[in-house]
CSV table of C-alpha atoms and ligand atoms in Angstrom, one decimal:
chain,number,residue,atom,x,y,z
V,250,UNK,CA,-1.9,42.8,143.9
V,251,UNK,CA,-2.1,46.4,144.5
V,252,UNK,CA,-5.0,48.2,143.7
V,253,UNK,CA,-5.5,51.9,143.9
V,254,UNK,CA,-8.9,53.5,144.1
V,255,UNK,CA,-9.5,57.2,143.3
V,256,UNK,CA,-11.9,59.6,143.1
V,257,UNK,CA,-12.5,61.2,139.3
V,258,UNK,CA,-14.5,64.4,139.8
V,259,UNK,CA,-14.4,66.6,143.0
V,260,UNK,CA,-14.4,64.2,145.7
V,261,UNK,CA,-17.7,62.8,147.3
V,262,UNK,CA,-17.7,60.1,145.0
V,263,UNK,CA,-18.8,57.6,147.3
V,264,UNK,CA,-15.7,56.3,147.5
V,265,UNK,CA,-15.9,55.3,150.6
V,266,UNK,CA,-18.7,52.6,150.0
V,267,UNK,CA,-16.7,51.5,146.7
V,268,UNK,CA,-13.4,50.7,149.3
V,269,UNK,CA,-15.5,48.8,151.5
V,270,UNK,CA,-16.8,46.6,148.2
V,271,UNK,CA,-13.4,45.8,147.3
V,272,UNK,CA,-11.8,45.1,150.7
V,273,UNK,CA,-13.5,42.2,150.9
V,274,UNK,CA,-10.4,40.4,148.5
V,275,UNK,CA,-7.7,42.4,150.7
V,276,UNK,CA,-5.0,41.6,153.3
V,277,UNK,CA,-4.6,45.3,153.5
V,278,UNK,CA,-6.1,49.0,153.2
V,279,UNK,CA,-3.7,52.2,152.9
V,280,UNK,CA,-5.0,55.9,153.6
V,281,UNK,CA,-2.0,57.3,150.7
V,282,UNK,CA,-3.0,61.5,150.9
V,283,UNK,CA,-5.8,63.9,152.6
V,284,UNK,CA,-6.5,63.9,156.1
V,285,UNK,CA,-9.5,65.1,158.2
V,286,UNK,CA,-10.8,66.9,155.6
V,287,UNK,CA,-12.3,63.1,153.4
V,288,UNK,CA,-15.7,61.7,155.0
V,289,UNK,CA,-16.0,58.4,153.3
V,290,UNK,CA,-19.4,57.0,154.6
V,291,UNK,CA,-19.9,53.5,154.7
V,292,UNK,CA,-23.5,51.9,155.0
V,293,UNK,CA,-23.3,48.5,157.1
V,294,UNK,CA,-26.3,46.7,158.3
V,295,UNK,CA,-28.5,49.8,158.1
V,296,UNK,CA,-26.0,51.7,160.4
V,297,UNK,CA,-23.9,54.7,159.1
V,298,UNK,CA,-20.3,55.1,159.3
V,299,UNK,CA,-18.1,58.5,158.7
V,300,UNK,CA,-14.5,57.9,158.2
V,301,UNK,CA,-12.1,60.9,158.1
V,302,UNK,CA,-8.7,59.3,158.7
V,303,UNK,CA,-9.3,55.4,159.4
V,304,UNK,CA,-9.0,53.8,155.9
V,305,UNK,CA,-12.3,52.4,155.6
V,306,UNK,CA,-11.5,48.9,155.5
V,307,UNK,CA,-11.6,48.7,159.4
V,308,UNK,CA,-14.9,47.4,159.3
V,309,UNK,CA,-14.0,44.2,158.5
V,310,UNK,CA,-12.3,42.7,161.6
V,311,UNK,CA,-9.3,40.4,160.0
V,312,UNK,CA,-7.8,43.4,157.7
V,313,UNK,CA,-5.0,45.4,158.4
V,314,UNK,CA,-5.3,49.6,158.0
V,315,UNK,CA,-2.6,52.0,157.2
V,316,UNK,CA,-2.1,55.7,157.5
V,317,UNK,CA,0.5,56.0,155.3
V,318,UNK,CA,3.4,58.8,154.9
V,319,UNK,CA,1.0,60.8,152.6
V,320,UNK,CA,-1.8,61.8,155.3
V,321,UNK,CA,-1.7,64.7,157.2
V,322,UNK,CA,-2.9,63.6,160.9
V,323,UNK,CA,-5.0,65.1,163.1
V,324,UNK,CA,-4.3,63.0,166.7
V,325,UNK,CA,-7.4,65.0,168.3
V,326,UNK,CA,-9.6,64.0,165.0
V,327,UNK,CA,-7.9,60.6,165.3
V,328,UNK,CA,-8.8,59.4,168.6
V,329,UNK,CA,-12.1,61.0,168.7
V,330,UNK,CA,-12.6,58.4,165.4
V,331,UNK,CA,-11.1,55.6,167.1
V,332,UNK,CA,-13.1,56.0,170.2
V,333,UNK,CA,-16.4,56.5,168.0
V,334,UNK,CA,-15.5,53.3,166.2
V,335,UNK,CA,-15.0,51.2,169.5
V,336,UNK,CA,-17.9,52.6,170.7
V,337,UNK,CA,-19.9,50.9,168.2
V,338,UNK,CA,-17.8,47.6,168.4
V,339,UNK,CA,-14.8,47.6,166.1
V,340,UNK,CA,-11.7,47.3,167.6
V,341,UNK,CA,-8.6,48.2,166.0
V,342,UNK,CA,-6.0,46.6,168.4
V,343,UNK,CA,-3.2,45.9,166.7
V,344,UNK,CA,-4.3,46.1,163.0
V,345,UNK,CA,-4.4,49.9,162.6
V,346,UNK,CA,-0.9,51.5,162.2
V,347,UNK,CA,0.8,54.8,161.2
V,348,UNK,CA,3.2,56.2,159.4
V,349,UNK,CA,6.3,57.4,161.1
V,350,UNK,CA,7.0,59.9,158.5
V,351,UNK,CA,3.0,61.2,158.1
V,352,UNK,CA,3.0,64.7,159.3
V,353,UNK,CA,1.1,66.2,162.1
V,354,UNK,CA,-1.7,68.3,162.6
V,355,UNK,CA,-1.4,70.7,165.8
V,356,UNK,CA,-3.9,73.3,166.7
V,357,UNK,CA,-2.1,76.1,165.6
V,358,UNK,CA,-2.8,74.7,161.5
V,359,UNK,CA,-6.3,74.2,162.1
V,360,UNK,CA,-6.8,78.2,163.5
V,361,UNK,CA,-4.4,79.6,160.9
V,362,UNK,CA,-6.2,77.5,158.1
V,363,UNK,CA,-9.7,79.3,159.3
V,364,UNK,CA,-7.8,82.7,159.6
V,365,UNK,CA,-6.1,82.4,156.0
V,366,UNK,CA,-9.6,81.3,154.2
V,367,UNK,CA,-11.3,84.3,156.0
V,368,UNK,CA,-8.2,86.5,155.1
V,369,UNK,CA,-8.4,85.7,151.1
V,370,UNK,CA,-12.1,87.5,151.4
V,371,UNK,CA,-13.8,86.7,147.9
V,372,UNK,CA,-10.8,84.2,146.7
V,373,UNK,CA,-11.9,81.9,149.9
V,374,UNK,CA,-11.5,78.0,149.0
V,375,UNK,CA,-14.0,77.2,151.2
V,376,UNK,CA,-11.8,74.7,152.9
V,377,UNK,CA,-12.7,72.6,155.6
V,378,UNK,CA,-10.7,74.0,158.4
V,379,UNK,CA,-9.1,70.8,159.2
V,380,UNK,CA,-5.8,72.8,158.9
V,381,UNK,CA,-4.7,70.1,156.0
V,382,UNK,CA,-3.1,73.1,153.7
V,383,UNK,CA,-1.1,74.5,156.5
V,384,UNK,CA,-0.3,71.0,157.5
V,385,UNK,CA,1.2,70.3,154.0
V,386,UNK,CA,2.6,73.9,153.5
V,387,UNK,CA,5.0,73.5,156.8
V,388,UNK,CA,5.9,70.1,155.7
V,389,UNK,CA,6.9,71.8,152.8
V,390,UNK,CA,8.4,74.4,154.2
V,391,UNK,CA,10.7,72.0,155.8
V,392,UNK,CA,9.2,73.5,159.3
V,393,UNK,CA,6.5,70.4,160.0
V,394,UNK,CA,6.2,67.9,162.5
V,395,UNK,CA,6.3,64.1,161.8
V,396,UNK,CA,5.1,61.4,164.1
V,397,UNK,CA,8.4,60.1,165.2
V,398,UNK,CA,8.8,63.6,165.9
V,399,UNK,CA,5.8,63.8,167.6
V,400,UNK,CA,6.0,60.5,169.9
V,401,UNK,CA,10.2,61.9,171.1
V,402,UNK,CA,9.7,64.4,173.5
V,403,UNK,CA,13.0,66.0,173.1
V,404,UNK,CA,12.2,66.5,169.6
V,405,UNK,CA,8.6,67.5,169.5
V,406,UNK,CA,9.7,70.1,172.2
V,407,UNK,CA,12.7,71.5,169.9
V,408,UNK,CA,10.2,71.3,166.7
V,409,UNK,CA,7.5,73.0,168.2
V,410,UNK,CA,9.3,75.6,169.4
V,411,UNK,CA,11.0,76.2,166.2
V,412,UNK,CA,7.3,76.4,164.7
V,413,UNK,CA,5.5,78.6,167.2
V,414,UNK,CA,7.9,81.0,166.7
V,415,UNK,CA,7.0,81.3,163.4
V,416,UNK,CA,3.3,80.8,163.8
V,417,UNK,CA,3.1,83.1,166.9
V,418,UNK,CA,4.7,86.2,164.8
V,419,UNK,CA,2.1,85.5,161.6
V,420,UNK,CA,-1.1,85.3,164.8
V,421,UNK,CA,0.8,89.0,166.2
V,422,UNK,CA,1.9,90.9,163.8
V,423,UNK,CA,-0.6,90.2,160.5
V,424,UNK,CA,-3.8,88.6,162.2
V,425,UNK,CA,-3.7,90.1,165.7
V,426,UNK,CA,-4.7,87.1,167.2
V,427,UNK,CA,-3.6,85.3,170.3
V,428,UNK,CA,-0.7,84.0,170.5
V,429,UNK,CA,-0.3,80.4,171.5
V,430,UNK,CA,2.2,78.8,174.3
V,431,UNK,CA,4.7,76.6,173.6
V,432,UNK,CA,3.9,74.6,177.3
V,433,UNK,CA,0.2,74.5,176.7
V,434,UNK,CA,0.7,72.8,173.4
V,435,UNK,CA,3.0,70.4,174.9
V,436,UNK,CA,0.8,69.3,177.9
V,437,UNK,CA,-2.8,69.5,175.6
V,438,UNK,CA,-0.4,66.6,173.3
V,439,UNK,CA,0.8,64.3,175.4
V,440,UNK,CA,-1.8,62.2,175.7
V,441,UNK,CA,-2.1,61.4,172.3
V,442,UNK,CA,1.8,61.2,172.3
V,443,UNK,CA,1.3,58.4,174.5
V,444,UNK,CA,-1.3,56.5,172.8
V,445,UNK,CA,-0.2,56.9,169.2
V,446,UNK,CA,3.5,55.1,170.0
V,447,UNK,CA,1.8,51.7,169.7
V,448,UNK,CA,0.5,52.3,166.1
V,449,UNK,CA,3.6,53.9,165.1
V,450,UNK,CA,5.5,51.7,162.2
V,451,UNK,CA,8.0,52.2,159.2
V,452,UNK,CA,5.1,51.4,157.0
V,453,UNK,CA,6.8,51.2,153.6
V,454,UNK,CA,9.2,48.4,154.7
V,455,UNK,CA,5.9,46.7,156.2
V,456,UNK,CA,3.7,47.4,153.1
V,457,UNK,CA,6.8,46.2,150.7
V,458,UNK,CA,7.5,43.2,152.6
V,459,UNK,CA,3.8,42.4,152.4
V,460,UNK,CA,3.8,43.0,147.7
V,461,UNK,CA,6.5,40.9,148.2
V,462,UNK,CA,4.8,38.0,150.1
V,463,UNK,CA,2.0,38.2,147.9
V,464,UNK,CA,-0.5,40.0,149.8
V,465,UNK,CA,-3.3,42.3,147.9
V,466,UNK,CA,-3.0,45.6,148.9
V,467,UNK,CA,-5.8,48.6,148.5
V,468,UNK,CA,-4.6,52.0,148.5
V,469,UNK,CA,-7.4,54.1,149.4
V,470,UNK,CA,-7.0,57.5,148.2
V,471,UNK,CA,-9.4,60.8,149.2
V,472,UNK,CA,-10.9,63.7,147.8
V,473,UNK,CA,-10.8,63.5,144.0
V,474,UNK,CA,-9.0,64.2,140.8
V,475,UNK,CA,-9.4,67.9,140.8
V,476,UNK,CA,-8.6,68.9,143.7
V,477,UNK,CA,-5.7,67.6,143.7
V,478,UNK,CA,-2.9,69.8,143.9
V,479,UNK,CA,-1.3,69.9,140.5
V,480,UNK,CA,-3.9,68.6,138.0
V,481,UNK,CA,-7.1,70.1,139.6
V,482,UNK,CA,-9.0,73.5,139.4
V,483,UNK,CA,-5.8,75.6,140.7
V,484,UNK,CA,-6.2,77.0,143.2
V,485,UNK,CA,-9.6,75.9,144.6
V,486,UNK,CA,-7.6,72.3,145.5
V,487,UNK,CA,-6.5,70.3,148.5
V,488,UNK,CA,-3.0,70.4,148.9
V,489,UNK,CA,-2.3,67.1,148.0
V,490,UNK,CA,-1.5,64.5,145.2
V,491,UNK,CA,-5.0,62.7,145.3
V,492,UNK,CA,-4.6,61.7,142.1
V,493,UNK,CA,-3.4,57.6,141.9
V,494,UNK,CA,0.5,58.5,141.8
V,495,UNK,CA,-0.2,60.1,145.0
V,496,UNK,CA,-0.5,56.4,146.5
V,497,UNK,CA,3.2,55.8,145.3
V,498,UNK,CA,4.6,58.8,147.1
V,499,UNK,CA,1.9,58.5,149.8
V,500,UNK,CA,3.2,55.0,150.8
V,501,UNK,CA,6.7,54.8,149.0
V,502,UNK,CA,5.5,52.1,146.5
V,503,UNK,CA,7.1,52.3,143.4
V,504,UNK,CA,5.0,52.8,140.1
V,505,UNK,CA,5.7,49.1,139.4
V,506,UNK,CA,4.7,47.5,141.9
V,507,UNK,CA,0.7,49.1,141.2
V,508,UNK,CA,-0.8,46.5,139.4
V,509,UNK,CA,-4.9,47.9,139.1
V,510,UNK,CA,-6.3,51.3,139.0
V,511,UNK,CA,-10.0,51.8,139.9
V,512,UNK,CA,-11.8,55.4,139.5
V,513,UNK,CA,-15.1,55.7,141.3
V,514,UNK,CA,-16.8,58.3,139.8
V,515,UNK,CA,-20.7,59.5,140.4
V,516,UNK,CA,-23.7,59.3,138.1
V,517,UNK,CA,-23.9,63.3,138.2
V,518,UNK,CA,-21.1,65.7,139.5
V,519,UNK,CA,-20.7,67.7,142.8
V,520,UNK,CA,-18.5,70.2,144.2
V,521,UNK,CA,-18.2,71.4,147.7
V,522,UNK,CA,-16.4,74.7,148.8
V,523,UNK,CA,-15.5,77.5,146.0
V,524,UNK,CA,-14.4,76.9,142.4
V,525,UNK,CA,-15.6,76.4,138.9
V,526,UNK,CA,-18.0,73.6,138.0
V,527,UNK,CA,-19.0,74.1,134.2
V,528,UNK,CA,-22.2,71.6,134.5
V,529,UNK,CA,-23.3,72.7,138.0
V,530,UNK,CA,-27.2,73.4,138.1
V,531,UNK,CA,-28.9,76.2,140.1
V,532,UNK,CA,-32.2,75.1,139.3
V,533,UNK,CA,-35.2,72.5,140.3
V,534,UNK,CA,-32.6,69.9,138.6
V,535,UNK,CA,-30.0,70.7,141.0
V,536,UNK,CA,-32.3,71.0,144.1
V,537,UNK,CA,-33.5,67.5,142.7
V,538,UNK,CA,-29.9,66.0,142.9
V,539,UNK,CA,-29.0,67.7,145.9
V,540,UNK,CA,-32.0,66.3,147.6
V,541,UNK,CA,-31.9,62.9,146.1
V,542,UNK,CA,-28.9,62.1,146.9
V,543,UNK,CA,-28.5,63.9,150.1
V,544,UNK,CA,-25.7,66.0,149.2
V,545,UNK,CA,-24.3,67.2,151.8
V,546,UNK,CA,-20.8,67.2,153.2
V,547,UNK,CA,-20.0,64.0,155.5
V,548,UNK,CA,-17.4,66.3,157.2
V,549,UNK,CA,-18.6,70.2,157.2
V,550,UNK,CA,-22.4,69.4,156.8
V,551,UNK,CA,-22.3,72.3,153.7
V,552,UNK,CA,-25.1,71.3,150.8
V,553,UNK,CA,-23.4,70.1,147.8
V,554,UNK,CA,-22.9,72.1,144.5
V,555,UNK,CA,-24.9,70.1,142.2
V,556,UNK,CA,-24.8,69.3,138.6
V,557,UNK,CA,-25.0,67.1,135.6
V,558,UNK,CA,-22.2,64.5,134.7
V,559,UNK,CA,-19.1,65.7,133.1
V,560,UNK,CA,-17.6,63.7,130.3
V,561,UNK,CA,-14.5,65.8,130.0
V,562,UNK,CA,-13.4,65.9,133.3
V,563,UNK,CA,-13.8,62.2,133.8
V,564,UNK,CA,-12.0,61.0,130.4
V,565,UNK,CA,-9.0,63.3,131.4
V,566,UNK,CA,-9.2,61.5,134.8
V,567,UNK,CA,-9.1,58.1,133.2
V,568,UNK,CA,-5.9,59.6,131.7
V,569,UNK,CA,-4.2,60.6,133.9
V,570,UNK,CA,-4.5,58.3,136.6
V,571,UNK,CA,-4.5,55.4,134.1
V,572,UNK,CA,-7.8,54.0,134.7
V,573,UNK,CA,-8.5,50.1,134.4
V,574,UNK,CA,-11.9,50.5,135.2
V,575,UNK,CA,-14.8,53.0,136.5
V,576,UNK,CA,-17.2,51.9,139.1
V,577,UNK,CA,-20.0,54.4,139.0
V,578,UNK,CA,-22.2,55.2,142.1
V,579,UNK,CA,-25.8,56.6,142.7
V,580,UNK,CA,-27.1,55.8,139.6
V,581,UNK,CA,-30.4,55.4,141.5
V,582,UNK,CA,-30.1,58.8,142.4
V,583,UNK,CA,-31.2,59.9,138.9
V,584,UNK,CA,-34.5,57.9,138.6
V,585,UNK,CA,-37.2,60.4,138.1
V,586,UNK,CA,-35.3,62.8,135.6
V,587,UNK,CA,-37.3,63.0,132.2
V,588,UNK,CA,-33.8,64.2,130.5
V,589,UNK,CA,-30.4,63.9,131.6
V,590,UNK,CA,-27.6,65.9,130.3
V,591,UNK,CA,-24.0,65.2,129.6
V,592,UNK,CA,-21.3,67.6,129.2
V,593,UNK,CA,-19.2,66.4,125.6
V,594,UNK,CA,-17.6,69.7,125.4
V,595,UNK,CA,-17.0,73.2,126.6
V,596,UNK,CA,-17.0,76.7,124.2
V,597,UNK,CA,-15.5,79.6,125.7
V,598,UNK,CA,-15.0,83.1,123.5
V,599,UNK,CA,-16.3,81.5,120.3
V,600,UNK,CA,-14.3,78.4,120.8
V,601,UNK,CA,-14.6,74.4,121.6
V,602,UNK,CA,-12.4,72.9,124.2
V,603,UNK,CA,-13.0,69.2,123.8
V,604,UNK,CA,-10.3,68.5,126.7
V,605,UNK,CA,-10.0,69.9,130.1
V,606,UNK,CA,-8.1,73.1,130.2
V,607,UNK,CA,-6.0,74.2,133.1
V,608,UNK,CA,-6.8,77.9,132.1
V,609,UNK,CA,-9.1,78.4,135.0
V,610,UNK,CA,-10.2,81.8,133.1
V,611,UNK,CA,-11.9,79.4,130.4
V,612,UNK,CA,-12.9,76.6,132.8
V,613,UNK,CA,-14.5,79.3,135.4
V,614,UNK,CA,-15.9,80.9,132.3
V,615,UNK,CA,-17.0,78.2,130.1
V,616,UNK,CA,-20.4,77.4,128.8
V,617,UNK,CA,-20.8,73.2,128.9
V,618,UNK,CA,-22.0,71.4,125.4
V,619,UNK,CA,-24.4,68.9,126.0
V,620,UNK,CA,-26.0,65.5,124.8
V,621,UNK,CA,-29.4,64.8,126.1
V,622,UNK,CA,-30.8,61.4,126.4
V,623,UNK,CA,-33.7,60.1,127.7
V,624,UNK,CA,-34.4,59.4,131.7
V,625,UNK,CA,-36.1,56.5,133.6
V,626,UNK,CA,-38.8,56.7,136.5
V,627,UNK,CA,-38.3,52.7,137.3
V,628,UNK,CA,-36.9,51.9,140.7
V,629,UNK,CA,-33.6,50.7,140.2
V,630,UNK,CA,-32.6,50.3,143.9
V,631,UNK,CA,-33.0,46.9,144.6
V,632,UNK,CA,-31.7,45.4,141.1
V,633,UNK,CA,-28.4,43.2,140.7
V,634,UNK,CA,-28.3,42.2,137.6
V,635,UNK,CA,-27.2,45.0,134.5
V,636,UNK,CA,-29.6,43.2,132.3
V,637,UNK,CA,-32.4,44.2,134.3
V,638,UNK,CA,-31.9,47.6,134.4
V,639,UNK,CA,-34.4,49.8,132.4
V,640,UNK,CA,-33.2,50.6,128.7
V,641,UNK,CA,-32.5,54.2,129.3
V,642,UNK,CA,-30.8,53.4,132.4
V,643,UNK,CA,-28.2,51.3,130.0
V,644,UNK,CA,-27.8,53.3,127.8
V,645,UNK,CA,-26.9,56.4,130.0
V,646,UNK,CA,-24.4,53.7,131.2
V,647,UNK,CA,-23.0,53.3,128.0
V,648,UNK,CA,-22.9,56.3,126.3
V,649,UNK,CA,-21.2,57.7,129.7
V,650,UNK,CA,-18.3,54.6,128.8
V,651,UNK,CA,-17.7,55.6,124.8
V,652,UNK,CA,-17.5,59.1,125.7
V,653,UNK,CA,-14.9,58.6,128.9
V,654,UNK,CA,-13.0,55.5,126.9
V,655,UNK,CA,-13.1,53.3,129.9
V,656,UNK,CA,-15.5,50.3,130.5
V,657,UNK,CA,-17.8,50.8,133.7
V,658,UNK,CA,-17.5,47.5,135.4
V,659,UNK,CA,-19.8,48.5,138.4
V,660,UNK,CA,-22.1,50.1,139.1
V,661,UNK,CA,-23.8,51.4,142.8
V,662,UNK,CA,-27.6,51.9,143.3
V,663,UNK,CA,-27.6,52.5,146.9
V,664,UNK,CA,-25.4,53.0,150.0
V,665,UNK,CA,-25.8,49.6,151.5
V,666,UNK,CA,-22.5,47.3,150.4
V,667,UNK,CA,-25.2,44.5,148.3
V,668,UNK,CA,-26.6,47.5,146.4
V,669,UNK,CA,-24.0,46.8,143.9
V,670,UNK,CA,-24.8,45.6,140.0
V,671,UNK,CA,-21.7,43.6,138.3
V,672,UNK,CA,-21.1,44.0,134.7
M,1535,IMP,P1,-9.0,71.6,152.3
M,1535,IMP,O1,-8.7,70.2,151.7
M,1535,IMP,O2,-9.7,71.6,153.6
M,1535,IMP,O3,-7.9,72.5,152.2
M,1535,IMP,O4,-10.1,72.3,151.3
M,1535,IMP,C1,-9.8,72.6,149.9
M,1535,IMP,C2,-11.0,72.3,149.0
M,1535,IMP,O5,-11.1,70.9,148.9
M,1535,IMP,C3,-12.3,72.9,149.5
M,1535,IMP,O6,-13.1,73.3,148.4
M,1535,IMP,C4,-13.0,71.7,150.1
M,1535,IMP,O7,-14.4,71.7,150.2
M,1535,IMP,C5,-12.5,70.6,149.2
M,1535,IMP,N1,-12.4,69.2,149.9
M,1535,IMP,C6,-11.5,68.8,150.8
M,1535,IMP,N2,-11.7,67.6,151.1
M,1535,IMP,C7,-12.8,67.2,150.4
M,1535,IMP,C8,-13.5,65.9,150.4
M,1535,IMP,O8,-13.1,64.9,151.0
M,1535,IMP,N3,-14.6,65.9,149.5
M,1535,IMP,C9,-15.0,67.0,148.8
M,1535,IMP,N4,-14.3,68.1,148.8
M,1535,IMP,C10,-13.3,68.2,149.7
């Protein structure tokens, strides 16, 4: 089996929780896109766990994790994760590997991806500053560094050289920064040149070998359906394929060898970093969510744009990433609301838009229609079972499902992995 999960809205899903759920049933876990920029946060035994490259499936000692072709990878973010995660007992010896054709981070990506965001003055993203869309831009630009690259001396010397000459007339001429040395760049690597050779692997033939053999595979994937790179909010996006045919391209699966297709998506929408949000609330209702459900980046710390659920959005996202099933998280979060709202539709210049357009002049623009139903002030935190849930609760549940066309199969009222309810 292989099973993709993605994220529907704009990332912070709480996917990361959700991958931890279902890697319980798998031999394996594959990172497919993204890089540092994800934070999936993992609850286990009251103690907190931030994942930025590390599929999140580490935490269970007998599964094997994959940073497949599809990441950008930062080694400095890398090893910092890997020694954080040893610290705290989980040891990835010979069970964590990388892609030999995943491209590399090097510090020059990370500087010019804080210099570019400042340079773009009011059209900022907001991006992280991981240097993830100067990372994908070089690979692009056929100018990029890959891990076998990066582990060959010879060739990481020739690459980088070819690189820094570009990078260091961009930092002289147009930004008037420092330049930066070729040597320096070398020496500051080589450690991690040295420790990432072990964990280096032609992953496709491994993770093809494995489909083949029977083994259940769990592509992880990050951020969420818009931001990715062609189907979200242009151009306030990652720069990346995070929707689920990113995991075919992000791994070098074919399309028919995916067999399941999960969307996590969250009880209410958020948005961190610059772009349009139809249902976002800048009121007591947002503060509420916000607060609630501590919305705050798990990689940048910034306080989450907060706002009511999205129908649209997520029905387009069960679309296009073919959607067997939703598993939606932090319902708890809402307890206390007297009246939720859903967003059905959107009107823009005297008309409706029942779908998601890619016009970002009507999306940035756009007024959201919405249903209201009835809220619920009954702990639902500690409950297991869907029939227990209170009757509003349910039905929020299932008016969400008519409208997005996809049955809810799970549903998560807390961060802990048994805060889970079944359907
Ligand atoms: P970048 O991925 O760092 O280039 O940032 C581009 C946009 O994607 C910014 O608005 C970021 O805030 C957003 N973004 C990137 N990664 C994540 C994520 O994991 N969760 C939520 N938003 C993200």
């Amino acid at each position: 089996m292989v099973k993709v999960v993605v994220g529907t809205q704009w990332g912070d899903e709480g996917k990361g929780k959700i991958i931890d759920f279902l890697a319980q049933d798998m031999d394996i876990v594959a990172r497919y896109q993204g890089g540092g920029n994800a934070g999936h946060t993992v609850v286990l035994e009251d103690k907190k766990y931030v994942f930025h490259l590390i599929p999140s499936g580490i935490l269970y000692p007998d599964k094997i994790c994959i940073i497949g072709n599809g990441v950008v990878l930062d080694p400095v973010s890398l090893f910092e994760e890997i020694e954080y995660l040893e610290k705290n007992g989980v040891s990835m010896e010979g069970r964590l590997f990388i892609a030999e054709n995943a491209h590399v981070t090097l510090p020059y990506h990370k500087i010019l991806d804080q210099i570019e965001d400042k340079f773009r003055g009011k059209g900022a993203l907001g991006t992280t500053g991981r240097g993830i869309g100067t990372t994908y831009a070089d690979k692009f630009n056929r100018i990029g560094v890959r891990v076998i690259d990066f582990i060959e001396d010879d060739i990481f010397m020739e690459k980088l050289k070819i690189a820094l000459k570009l990078k260091n007339y961009l930092f002289r001429e147009y930004y008037k920064e420092e330049m930066l040395a070729v040597d320096k760049i070398y020496k500051e690597t080589e450690i991690y040149r040295q420790r990432i050779k072990k964990m280096v692997k032609n992953v496709t033939l491994y993770l093809n070998e494995e489909i083949d053999k029977g083994k259940n595979i769990l592509a992880e994937g990050a951020q969420g359906t818009f931001l990715d790179i062609d189907f979200g909010t242009y151009p306030y996006v990652t720069a990346s394929n995070s929707i689920a045919g990113g995991a075919c391209t992000g791994l070098g699966i074919s399309p028919k060898k995916i067999t399941h297709i999960t969307g996590v998506v969250k009880s209410y929408t958020t948005r961190v970093g610059m772009g349009p949000f139809p249902t976002e609330l800048k009121d007591d209702d947002g503060e509420f969510l916000r607060s609630a459900g501590n919305e705050y980046g798990a990689t940048t710390g910034r306080p989450r744009r907060c706002g009511w659920f999205d129908a649209v959005i997520s029905r387009f996202a069960a679309s296009i990433n073919g959607l067997d099933e939703f598993v939606m998280t932090k319902l708890d979060v809402l307890t206390g609301i007297k009246k939720i709202k859903v967003a059905v539709a959107y009107k823009f210049d005297g008309e409706l838009y029942k779908n998601y357009p890619f016009n970002t002049k009507v999306f940035s623009n756009c007024e959201a229609v919405y249903e209201e139903l009835d809220g619920w002030s009954e702990d639902i935190s500690s409950i297991r079972e869907y029939n227990k849930l209170p009757d509003n609760a349910k039905r929020y549940v299932e008016r969400i499902e008519e409208l997005i066309e996809v049955p809810i199969t799970k549903i998560s009222t807390g961060s802990s992995r048994e805060q889970m309810v079944i359907r």
